[in-house]
Every structure is written in C-alpha cells, then in structure tokens.
Short mmCIF file of C-alpha atoms and ligand atoms in Angstrom, two decimals:
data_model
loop_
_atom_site.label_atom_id
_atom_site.label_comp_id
_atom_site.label_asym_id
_atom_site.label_seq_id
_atom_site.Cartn_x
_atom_site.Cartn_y
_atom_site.Cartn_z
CA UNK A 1464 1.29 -80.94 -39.84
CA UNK A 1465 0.61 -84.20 -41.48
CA UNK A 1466 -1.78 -84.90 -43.91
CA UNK A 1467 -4.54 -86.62 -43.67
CA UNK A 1468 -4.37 -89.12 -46.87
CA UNK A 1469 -0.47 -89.80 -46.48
CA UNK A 1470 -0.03 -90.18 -42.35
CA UNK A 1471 3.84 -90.47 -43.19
CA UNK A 1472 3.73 -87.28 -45.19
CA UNK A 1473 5.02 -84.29 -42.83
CA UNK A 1474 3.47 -81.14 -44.18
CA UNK A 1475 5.21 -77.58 -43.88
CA UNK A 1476 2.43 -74.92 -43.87
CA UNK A 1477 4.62 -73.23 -46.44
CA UNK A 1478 2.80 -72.38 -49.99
CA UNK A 1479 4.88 -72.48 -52.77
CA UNK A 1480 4.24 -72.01 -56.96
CA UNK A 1481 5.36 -75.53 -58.46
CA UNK A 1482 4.51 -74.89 -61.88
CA UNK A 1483 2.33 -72.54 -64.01
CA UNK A 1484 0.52 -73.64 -67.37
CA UNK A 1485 -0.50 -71.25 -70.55
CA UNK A 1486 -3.05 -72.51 -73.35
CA UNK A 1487 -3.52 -69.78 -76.36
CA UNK A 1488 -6.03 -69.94 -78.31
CA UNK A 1489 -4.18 -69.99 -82.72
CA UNK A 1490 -6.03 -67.06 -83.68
CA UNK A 1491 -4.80 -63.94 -82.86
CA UNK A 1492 -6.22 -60.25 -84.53
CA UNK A 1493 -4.22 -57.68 -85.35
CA UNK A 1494 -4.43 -54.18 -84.69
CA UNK A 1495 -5.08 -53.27 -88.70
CA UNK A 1496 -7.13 -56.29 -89.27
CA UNK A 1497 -9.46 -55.13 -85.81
CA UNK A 1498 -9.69 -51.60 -87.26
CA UNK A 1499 -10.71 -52.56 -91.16
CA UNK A 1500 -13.69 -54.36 -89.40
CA UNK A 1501 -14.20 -51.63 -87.15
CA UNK A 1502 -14.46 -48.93 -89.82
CA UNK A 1503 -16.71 -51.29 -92.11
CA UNK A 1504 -19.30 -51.01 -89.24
CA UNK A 1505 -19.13 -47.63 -88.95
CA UNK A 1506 -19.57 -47.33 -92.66
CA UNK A 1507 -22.44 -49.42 -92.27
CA UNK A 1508 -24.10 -47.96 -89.42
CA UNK A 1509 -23.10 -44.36 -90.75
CA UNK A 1510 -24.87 -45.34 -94.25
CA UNK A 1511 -28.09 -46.84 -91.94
CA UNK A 1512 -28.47 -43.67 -90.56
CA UNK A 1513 -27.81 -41.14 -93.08
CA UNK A 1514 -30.92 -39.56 -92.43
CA UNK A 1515 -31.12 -39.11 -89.22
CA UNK A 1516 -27.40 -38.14 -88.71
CA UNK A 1517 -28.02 -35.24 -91.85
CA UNK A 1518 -31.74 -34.12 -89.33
CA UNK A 1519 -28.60 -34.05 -86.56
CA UNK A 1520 -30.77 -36.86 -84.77
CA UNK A 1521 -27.78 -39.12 -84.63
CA UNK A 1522 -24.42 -38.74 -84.03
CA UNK A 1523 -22.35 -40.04 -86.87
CA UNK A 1524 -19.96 -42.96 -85.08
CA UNK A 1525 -15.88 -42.18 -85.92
CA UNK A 1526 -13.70 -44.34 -87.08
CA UNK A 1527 -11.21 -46.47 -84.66
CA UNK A 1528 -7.45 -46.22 -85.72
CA UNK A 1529 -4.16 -48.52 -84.96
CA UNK A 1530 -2.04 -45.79 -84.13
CA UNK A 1531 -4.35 -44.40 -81.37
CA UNK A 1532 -4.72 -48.34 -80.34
CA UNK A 1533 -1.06 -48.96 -80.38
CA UNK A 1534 -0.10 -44.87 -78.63
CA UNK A 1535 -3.24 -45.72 -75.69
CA UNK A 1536 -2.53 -48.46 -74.41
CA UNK A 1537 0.30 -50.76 -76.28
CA UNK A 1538 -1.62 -53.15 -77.37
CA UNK A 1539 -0.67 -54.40 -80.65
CA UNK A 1540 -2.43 -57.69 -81.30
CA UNK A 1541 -4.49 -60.00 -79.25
CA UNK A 1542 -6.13 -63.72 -79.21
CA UNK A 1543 -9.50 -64.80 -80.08
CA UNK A 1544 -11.53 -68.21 -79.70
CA UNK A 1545 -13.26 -67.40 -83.05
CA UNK A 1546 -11.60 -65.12 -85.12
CA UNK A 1547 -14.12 -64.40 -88.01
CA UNK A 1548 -17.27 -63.37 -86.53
CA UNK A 1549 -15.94 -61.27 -84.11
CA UNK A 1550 -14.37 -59.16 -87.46
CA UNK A 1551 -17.46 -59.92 -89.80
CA UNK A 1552 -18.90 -56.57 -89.19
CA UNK A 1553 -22.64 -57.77 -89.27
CA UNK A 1554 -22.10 -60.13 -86.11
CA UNK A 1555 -18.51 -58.41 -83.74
CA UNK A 1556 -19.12 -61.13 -81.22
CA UNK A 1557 -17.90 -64.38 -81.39
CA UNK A 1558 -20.04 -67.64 -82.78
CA UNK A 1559 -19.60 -71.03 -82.04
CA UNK A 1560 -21.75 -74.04 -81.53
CA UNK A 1561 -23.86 -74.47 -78.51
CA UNK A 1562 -22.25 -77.66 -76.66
CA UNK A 1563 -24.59 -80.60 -74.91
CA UNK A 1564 -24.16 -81.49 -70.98
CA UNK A 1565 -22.14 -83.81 -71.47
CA UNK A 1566 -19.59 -82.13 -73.83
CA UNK A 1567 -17.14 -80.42 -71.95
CA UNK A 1568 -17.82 -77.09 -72.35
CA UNK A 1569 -15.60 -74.27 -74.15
CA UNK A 1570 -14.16 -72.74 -70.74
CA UNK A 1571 -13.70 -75.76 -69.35
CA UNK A 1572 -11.85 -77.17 -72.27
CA UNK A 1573 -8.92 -74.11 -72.03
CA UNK A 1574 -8.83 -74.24 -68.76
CA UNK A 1575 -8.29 -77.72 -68.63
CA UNK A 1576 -5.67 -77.14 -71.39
CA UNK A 1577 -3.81 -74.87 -69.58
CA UNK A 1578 -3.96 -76.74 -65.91
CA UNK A 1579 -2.54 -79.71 -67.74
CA UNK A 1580 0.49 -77.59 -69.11
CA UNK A 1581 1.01 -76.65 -64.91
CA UNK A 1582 0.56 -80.30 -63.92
CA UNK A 1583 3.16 -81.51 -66.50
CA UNK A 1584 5.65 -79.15 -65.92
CA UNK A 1585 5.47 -79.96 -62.01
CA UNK A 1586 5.43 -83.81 -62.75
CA UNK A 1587 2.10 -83.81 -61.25
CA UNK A 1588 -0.43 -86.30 -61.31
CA UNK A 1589 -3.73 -85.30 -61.18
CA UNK A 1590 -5.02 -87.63 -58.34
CA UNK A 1591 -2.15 -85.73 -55.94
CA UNK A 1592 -4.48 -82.18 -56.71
CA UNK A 1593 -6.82 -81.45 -53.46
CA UNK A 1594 -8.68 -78.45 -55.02
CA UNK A 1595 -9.15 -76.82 -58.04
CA UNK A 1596 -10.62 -72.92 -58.00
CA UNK A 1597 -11.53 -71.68 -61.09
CA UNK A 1598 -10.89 -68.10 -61.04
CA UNK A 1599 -11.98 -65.45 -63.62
CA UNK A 1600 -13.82 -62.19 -64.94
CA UNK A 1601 -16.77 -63.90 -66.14
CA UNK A 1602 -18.53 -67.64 -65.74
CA UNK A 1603 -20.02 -69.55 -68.67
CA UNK A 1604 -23.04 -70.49 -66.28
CA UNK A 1605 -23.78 -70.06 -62.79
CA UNK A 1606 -23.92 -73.84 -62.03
CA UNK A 1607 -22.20 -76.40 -62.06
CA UNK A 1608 -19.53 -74.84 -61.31
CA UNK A 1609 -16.58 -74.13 -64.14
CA UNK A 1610 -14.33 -75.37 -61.47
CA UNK A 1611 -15.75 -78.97 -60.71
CA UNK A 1612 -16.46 -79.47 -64.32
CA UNK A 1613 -12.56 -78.97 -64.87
CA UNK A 1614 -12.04 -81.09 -61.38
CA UNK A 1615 -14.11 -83.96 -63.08
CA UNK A 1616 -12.16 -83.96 -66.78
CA UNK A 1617 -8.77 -83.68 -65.00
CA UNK A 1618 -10.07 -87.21 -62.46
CA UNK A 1619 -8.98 -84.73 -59.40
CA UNK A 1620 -11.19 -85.70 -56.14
CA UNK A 1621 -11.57 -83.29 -53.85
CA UNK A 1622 -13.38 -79.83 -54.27
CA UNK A 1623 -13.74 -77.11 -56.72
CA UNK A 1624 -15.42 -73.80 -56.33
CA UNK A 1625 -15.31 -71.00 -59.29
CA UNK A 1626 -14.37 -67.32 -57.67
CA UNK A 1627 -14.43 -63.66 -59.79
CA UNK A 1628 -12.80 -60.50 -58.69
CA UNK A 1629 -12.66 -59.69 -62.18
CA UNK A 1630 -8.96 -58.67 -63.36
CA UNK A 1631 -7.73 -59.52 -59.90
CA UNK A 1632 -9.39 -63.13 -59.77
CA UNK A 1633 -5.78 -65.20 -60.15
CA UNK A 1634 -3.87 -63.51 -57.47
CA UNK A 1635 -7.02 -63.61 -54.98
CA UNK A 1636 -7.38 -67.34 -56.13
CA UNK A 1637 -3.39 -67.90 -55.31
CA UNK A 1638 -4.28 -66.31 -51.96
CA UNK A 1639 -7.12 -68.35 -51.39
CA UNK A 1640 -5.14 -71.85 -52.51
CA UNK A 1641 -1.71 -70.51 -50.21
CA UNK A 1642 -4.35 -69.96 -47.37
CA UNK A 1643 -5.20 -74.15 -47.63
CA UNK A 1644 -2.08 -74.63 -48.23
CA UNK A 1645 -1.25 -72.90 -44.91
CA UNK A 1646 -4.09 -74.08 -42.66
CA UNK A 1647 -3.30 -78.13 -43.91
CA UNK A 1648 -6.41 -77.98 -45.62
CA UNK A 1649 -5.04 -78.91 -48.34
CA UNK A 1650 -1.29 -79.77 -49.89
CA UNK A 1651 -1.74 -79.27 -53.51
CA UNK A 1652 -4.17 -76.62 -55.04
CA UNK A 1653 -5.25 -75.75 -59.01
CA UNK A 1654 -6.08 -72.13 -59.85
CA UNK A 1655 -7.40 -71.95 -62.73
CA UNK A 1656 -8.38 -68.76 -65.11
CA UNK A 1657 -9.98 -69.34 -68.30
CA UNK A 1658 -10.37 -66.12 -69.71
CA UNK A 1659 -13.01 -65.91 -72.97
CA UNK A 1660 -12.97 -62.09 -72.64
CA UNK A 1661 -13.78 -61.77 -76.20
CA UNK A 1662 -17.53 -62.39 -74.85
CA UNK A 1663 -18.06 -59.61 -72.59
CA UNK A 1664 -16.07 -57.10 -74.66
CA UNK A 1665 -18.54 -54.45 -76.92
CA UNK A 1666 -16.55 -55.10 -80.25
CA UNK A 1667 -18.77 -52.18 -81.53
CA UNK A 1668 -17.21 -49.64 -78.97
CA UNK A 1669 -14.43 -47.34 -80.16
CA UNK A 1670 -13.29 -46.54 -76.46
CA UNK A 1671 -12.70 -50.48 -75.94
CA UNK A 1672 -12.97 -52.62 -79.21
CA UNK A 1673 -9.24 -52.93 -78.75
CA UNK A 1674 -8.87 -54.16 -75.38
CA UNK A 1675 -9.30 -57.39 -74.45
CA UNK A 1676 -7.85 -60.70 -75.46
CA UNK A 1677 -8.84 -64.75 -74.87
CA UNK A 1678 -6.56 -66.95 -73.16
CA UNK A 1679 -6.63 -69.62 -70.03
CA UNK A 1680 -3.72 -70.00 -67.57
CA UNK A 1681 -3.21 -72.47 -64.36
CA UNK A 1682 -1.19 -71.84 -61.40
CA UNK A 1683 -0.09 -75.02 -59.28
CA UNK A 1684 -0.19 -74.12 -55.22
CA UNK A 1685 1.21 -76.41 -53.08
CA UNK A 1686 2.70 -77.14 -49.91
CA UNK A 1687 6.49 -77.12 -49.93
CA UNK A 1688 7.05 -80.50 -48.61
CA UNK A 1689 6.05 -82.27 -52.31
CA UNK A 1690 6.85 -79.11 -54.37
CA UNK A 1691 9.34 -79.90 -57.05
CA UNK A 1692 13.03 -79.04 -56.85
CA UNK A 1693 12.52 -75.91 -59.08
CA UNK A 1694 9.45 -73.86 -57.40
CA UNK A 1695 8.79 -70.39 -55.86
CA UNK A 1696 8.21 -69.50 -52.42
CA UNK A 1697 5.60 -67.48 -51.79
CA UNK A 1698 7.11 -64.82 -49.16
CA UNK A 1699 3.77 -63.29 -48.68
CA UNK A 1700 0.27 -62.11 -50.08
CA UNK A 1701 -2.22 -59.07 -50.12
CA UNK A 1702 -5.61 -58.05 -51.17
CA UNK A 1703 -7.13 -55.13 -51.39
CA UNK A 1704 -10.26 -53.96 -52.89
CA UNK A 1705 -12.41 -50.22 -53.01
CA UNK A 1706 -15.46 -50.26 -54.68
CA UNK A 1707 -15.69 -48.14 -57.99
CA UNK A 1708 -17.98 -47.66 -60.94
CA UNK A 1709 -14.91 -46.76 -63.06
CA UNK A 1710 -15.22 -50.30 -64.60
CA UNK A 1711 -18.28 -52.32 -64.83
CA UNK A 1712 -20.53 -55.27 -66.33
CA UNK A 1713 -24.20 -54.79 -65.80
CA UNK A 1714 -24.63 -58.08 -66.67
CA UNK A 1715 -26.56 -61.24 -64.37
CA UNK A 1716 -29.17 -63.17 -63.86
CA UNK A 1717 -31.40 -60.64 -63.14
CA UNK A 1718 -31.30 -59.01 -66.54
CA UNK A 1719 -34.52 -60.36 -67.28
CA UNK A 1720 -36.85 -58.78 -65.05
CA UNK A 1721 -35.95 -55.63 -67.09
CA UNK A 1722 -36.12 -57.07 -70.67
CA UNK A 1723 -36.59 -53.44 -72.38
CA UNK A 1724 -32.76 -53.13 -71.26
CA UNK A 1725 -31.21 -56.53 -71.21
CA UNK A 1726 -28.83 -56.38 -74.34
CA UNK A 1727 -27.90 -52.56 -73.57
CA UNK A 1728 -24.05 -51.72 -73.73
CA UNK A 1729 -23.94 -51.75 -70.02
CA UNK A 1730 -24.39 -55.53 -70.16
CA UNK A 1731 -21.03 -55.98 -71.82
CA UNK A 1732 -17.75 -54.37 -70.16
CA UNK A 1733 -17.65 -50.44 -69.72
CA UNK A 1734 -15.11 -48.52 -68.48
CA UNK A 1735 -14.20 -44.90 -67.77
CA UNK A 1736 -10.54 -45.46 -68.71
CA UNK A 1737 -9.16 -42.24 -68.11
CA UNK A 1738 -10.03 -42.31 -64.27
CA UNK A 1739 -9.25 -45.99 -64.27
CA UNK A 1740 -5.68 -45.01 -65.11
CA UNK A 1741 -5.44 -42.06 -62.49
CA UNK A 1742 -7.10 -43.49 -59.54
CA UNK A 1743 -5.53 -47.51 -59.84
CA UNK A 1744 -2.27 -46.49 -60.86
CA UNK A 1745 -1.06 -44.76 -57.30
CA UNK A 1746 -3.04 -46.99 -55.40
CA UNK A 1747 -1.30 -49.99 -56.66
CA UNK A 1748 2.13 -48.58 -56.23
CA UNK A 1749 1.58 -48.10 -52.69
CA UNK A 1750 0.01 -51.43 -52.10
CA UNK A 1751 3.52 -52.69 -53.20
CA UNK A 1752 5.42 -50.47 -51.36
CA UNK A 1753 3.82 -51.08 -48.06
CA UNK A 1754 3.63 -55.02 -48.41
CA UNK A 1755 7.27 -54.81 -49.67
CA UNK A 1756 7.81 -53.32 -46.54
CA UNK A 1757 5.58 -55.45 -44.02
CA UNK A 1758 7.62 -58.37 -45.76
CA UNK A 1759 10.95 -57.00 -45.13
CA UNK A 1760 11.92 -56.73 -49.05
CA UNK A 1761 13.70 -53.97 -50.70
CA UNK A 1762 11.36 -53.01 -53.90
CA UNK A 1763 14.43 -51.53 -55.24
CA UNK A 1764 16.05 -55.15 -55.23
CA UNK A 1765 13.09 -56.78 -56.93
CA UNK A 1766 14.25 -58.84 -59.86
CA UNK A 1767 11.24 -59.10 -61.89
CA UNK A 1768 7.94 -57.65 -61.59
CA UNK A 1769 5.38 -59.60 -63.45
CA UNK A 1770 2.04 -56.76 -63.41
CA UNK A 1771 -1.66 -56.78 -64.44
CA UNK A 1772 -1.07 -56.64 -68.30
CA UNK A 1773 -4.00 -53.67 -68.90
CA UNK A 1774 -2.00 -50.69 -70.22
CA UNK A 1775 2.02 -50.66 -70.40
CA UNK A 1776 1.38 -46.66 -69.89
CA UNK A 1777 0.15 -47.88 -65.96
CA UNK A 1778 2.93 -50.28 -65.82
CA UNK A 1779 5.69 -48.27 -66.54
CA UNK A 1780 4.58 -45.85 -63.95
CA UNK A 1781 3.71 -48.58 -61.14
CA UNK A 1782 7.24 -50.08 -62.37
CA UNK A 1783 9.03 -46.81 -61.75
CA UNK A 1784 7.43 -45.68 -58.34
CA UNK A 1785 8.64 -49.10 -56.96
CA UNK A 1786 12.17 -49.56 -58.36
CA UNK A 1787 12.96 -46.23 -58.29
CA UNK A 1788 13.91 -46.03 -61.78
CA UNK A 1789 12.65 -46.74 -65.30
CA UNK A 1790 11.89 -50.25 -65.54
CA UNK A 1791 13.12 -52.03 -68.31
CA UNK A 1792 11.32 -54.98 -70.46
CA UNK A 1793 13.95 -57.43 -68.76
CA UNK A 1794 12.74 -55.94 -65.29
CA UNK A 1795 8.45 -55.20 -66.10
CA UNK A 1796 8.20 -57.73 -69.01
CA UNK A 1797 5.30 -56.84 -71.30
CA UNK A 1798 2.50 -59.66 -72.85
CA UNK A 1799 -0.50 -56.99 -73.40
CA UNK A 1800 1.52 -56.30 -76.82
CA UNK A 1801 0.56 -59.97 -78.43
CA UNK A 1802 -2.30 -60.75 -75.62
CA UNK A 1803 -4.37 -57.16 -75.36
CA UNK A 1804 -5.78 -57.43 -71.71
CA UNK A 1805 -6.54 -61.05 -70.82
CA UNK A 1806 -7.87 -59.78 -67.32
CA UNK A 1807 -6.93 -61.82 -64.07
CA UNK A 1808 -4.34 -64.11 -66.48
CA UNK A 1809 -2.68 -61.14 -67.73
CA UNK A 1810 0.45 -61.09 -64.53
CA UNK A 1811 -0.06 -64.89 -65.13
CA UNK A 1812 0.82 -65.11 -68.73
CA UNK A 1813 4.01 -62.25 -68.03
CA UNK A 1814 5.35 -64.92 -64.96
CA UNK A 1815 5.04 -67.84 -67.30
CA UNK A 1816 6.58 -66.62 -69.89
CA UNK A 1817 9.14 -64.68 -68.24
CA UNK A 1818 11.04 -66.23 -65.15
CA UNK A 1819 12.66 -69.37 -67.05
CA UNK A 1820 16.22 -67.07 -66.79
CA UNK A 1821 15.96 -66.15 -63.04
CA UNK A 1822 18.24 -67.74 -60.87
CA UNK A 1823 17.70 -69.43 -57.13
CA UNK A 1824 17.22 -66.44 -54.38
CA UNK A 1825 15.97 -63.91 -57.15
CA UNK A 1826 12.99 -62.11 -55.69
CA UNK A 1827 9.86 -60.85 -57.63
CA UNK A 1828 6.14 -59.80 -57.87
CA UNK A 1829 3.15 -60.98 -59.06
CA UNK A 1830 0.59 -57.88 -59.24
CA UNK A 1831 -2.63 -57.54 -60.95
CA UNK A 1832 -5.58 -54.92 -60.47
CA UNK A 1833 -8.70 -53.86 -62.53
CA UNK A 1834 -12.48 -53.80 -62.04
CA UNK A 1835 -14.08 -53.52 -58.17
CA UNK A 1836 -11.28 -51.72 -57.90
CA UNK A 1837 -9.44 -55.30 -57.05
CA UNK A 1838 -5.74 -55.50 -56.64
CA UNK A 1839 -3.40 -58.31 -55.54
CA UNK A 1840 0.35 -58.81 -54.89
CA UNK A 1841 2.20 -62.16 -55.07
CA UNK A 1842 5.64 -61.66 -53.71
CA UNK A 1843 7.86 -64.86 -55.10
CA UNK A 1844 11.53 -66.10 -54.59
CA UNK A 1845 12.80 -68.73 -56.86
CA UNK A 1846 14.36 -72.28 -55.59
CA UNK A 1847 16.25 -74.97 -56.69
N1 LIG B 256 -9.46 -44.72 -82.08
C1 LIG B 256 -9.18 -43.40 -82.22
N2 LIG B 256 -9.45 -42.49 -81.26
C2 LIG B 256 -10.03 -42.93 -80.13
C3 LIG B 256 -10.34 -44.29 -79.93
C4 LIG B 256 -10.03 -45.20 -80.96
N3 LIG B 256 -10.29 -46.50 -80.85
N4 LIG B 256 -10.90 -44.42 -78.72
C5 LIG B 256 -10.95 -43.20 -78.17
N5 LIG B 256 -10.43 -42.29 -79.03
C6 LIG B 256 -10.30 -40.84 -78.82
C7 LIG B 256 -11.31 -40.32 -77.83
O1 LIG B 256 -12.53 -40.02 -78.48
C8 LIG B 256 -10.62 -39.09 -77.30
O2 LIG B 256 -10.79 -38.03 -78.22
P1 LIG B 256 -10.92 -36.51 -77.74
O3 LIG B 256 -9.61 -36.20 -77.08
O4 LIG B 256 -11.14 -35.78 -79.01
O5 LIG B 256 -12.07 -36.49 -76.78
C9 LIG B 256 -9.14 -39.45 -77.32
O6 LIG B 256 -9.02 -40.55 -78.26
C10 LIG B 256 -8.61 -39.90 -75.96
O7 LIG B 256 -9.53 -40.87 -75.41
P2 LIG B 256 -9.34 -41.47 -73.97
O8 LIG B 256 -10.43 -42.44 -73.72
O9 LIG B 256 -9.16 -40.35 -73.00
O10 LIG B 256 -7.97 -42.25 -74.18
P3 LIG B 256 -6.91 -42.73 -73.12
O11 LIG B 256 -5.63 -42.09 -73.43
O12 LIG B 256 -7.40 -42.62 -71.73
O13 LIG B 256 -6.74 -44.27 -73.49
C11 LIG B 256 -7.40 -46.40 -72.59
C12 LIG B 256 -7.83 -45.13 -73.35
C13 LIG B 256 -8.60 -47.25 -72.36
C14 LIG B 256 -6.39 -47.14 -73.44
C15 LIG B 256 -6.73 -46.01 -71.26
O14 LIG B 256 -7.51 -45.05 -70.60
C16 LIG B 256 -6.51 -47.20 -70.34
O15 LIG B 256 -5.93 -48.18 -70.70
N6 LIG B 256 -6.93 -47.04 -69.09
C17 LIG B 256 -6.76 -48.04 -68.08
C18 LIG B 256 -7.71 -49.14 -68.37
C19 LIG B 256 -7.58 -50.30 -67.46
O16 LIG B 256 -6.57 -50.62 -66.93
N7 LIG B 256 -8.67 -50.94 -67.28
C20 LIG B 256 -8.70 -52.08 -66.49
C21 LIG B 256 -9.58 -53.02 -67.21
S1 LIG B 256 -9.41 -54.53 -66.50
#
C-alpha cells in the first residue's frame, strides 16, 4: 500500500497507538467539599418549601454523604472546568464566559491541549495528521464540527468529523481511525475526547451529583510503517452496542418544540444505576472473553487491563471474570478515584497513565462501556 502524498512511503495496513495525550483541567472537588454544597441546597430548598413539605405536598430532599459517595462507587474526588459555581449552591452548574467565533472555543481548547500532549510524545508534527475525530458524550454545538475546529488550531489538513457513543465514544473512535488506517485511507489519525461532563451532569441530584468529572484526552492512530519505535499494536477491535433506557440525556435540538419541558431533569444525564451495574457488567465480561478468544489471546495472560473508569465495584468484577482471579491495582489500575467518571476518556486516562512500566510483548486491554448500552475493546501489545 503506498500512500498517496509520499509515493516512496510503503504503507503496512497495520494500526498501531503511537502516543496518547492527557490535559486536566487544576481544579479538582473533593468528595467533602461536593457534599457541604450539596447539603446547603438541600437546606435551602428544604427551608423554600417548609410549607408545603409540613401539608406533605413535597417531599423533603436528603442530604448526600461522602461515605455513601466513596462505599458506591469509589469515587473520591474529581475535576472541574469551573470549580466555584458548580459548588455555589444558588447556581450547581458551571459559569464561564460566552466565547466569539473566532475564539477557540472551550472544548476545542482541551482537546487541543490534550492532542498536542499525543503529538509531542510521538514526535509528531501536525502537518503528518490525516484526520482528526473528535469523539465524546456530548458536543458544544452541532456545527462546525468540534473536530475541524481542533483540525484548524492544530494546522492539520485533511478531515475531521465529531462522533458520540457516549461513554464508549474513544474506543469506537480508535476503531474508526484503525479502520483508515487499515483501508490506506489514511496513515496517521487524531482521536480526540474532550470531555466537559460537568455540563450535562444534574449537580442537584443525590443519585448522581457525585459522578462525573471534566477532562480531554487524545489518542494518536497510525499506520505502523511511521509509528515511533515505542508504540502498541493494535491486535484487534470490537463494538458492540444494545439499546437501553438505563442511561439517558433527553437533551437536542428539538427541545424547543416542547418549551413547557425543555430544562426538565431528563435534559441533563439520568441513570438507573442499579440496573446499569447488573445488566453492563456480564455483558462486558463476555465481550472480552469472546474477542480474547476470536484473537487467539489468553485473558488469563493479560498484563494490564485499562477499563471504562464508571464504578471500581463493575471493574473489579469485569477484572475478575476475565483473569480468573482478583485483579489487583497493578493489573485493573484505577483513575475514577481522582477523575469521578470522565465518560469515553475514562480507559483513556487509566492507559496513559498506566503502561509507562510495561515491557515489549506485554499484552493488554483497552475497554470502556456506558450509555446506549455502548461497549468497546482495544486489545494492545507493546513494542520497541
Ligand atoms: N448519598 C447518600 N445516600 C444516597 C446517595 C447519596 N448521594 N445517593 C443514593 N443514596 C441512597 C439511595 O437513596 C438508596 O437508599 P435506600 O436503600 O434507602 O433506597 C441507597 O443509597 C442505594 O442507592 P442506589 O442508587 O441503589 O446505590 P448503588 O449502590 O446502586 O450506587 C451508583 C449508585 C450510581 C454509584 C451505582 O449504581 C453505579 O455506579 N452504577 C453503574 C453506573 C454506571 O456505570 N453508569 C455508566 C455511566 S456512563
């Protein structure tokens, strides 16, 4: 395969990882600090509706707590783009200033933070990227796309095309980029997942307040043949998704043509957690099980496995069912504990952070799943 701006360069077909990036944003909330605000609006909303809670009209709200936080799901702490009014109990949403079209805007800006951190570690230079997908839970707008406006700030020709399958939109956008890379259609691909989650999370929701967390990571797909020394193969890649109403966001551009309900709760993320948990949990560990097995890999030999960072209750289970035994943190490394659930970068964030020690011919997984249902499995082995 050769391609088509270098004549003389002989593509492989072969998709590897050359280099992942990580921006986070300084301000991070803690579990005690998220639950003082949390409590002050119940306070508040308790005292607004004395009344009607005393006529048994409304049902007094209860208060959140850190040990319930911390026992649920093991989330300890998590990152913000604008700490103080998403804990100023008046506002729990965050506040910034509306940019112009021709300031970047704020998605683009992390995302171009953290595809910057991939392209230096890779010795990349921007005009060798082909594509850049943007890949994550939620847009800023529909158009232009979040994708080109990153292609333009990085100088990247070429296309760009944003793509969301919610917690699962990395792994189906390093699918998507090892699927160029495959065909020739391209030799050096972007993916790109800007995660503001702090915007579609219902700060004012005890069953969820605690969840999420903001961060943006990049993952660098390219063709073997100009990958750098140190890379990962990528053995092989699946998707899967079952519709399910387990986890959803009501919200779109057809909110208003129903005004009376367009700022309901359903317009932010909701989520039956419980079944989320019971119905994801076995179907994940099978997806690995039977892709470890169409791939010719022993899950029991896996040397890392670098999950969906949602609950570590889910990933110590999906972690057990495929190595046969307990997992520990140097075998299922765990990010949700500083990060909270930064949706499709979650697995991201645990492989960038976590697979400096490996050595050449260790073998391991990149796995994420969440809202659709969605689920994807990266299966890596480290070179050079
Ligand atoms: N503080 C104190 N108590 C709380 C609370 C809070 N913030 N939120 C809920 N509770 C209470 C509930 O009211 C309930 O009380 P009850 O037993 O008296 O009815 C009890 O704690 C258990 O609530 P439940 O919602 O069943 O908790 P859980 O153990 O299922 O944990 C999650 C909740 C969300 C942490 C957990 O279900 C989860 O992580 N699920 C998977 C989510 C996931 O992966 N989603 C993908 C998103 S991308």
């Amino acid at each position: 395969m050769q391609d088509s701006q270098h004549p003389s360069l002989a593509l492989t077909g072969r998709p590897v990882i050359s280099a992942t990036g990580l921006f986070t944003p300084p301000e991070s909330i803690t579990n005690a600090e998220l639950v003082e605000s949390f409590n002050a609006f119940v306070d508040r909303h308790n005292a607004a509706h004395a009344d009607a809670i005393a006529a048994g009209e409304v049902a007094p709200l209860a208060y959140s707590s850190v040990e319930f936080i911390e026992k649920a799901s093991g989330i300890k702490a998590r990152h913000v783009m604008a700490k103080a009014p998403v804990l100023d109990p008046a506002i729990m949403a965050p506040r910034w200033d509306e940019r112009s079209n021709d300031d970047l805007s704020i998605m683009a800006e992390i995302g171009v933070a953290a595809a910057r951190d991939a392209l230096a570690r890779a010795g990349r230079a921007p005009e060798d990227v082909d594509a850049v997908l943007c890949a994550a839970s939620n847009m800023q707008r529909a158009y232009p796309a979040m994708a080109i406006e990153i292609q333009q700030a990085l100088g990247i020709e070429g296309f760009g095309f944003d793509m969301n399958v919610a917690c699962s939109s990395a792994t189906f956008g390093i699918q998507t980029a090892a699927d160029y890379v495959r065909a020739g259609h391209a030799k050096s691909v972007l993916v790109v997942s800007p995660e503001i989650t702090s915007g579609h999370l219902n700060w004012r929701d005890r069953d969820s307040h605690f969840i999420f967390g903001d961060v943006a990571t990049a993952v660098l797909v390219e063709d073997a043949a100009i990958a750098p020394p140190q890379h990962w193969d990528i053995l092989g890649t699946k998707l899967k998704t079952v519709f399910s109403n387990n986890i959803r966001n009501n919200f779109g551009f057809l909110n208003r043509a129903h005004p009376e309900t367009a700022d309901a709760p359903d317009k932010l993320f909701v989520q039956e957690g419980r079944k989320v948990f019971k119905e994801v949990v076995p179907m994940v560990a099978q997806m690995i099980l039977d892709e470890a097995a169409r791939l010719g890999i022993d899950p029991e030999g896996l040397r890392r496995l670098w999950l969906h960072q949602a609950n570590a209750g889910m990933n110590r289970l999906i972690a057990h069912k495929v190595l046969g035994h307990e997992a520990s943190e140097d075998e299922s490394p765990t990010v949700l504990d500083t990060y909270g659930n930064t949706s499709s970068a979650g697995s991201i964030i645990a492989f960038h952070q976590h697979q400096a020690d490996l050595t050449p011919g260790d073998t391991g997984l990149i796995c994420s799943f969440g809202a659709g249902y969605s689920a994807g499995t990266v299966f890596v082995r480290k070179v050079g």
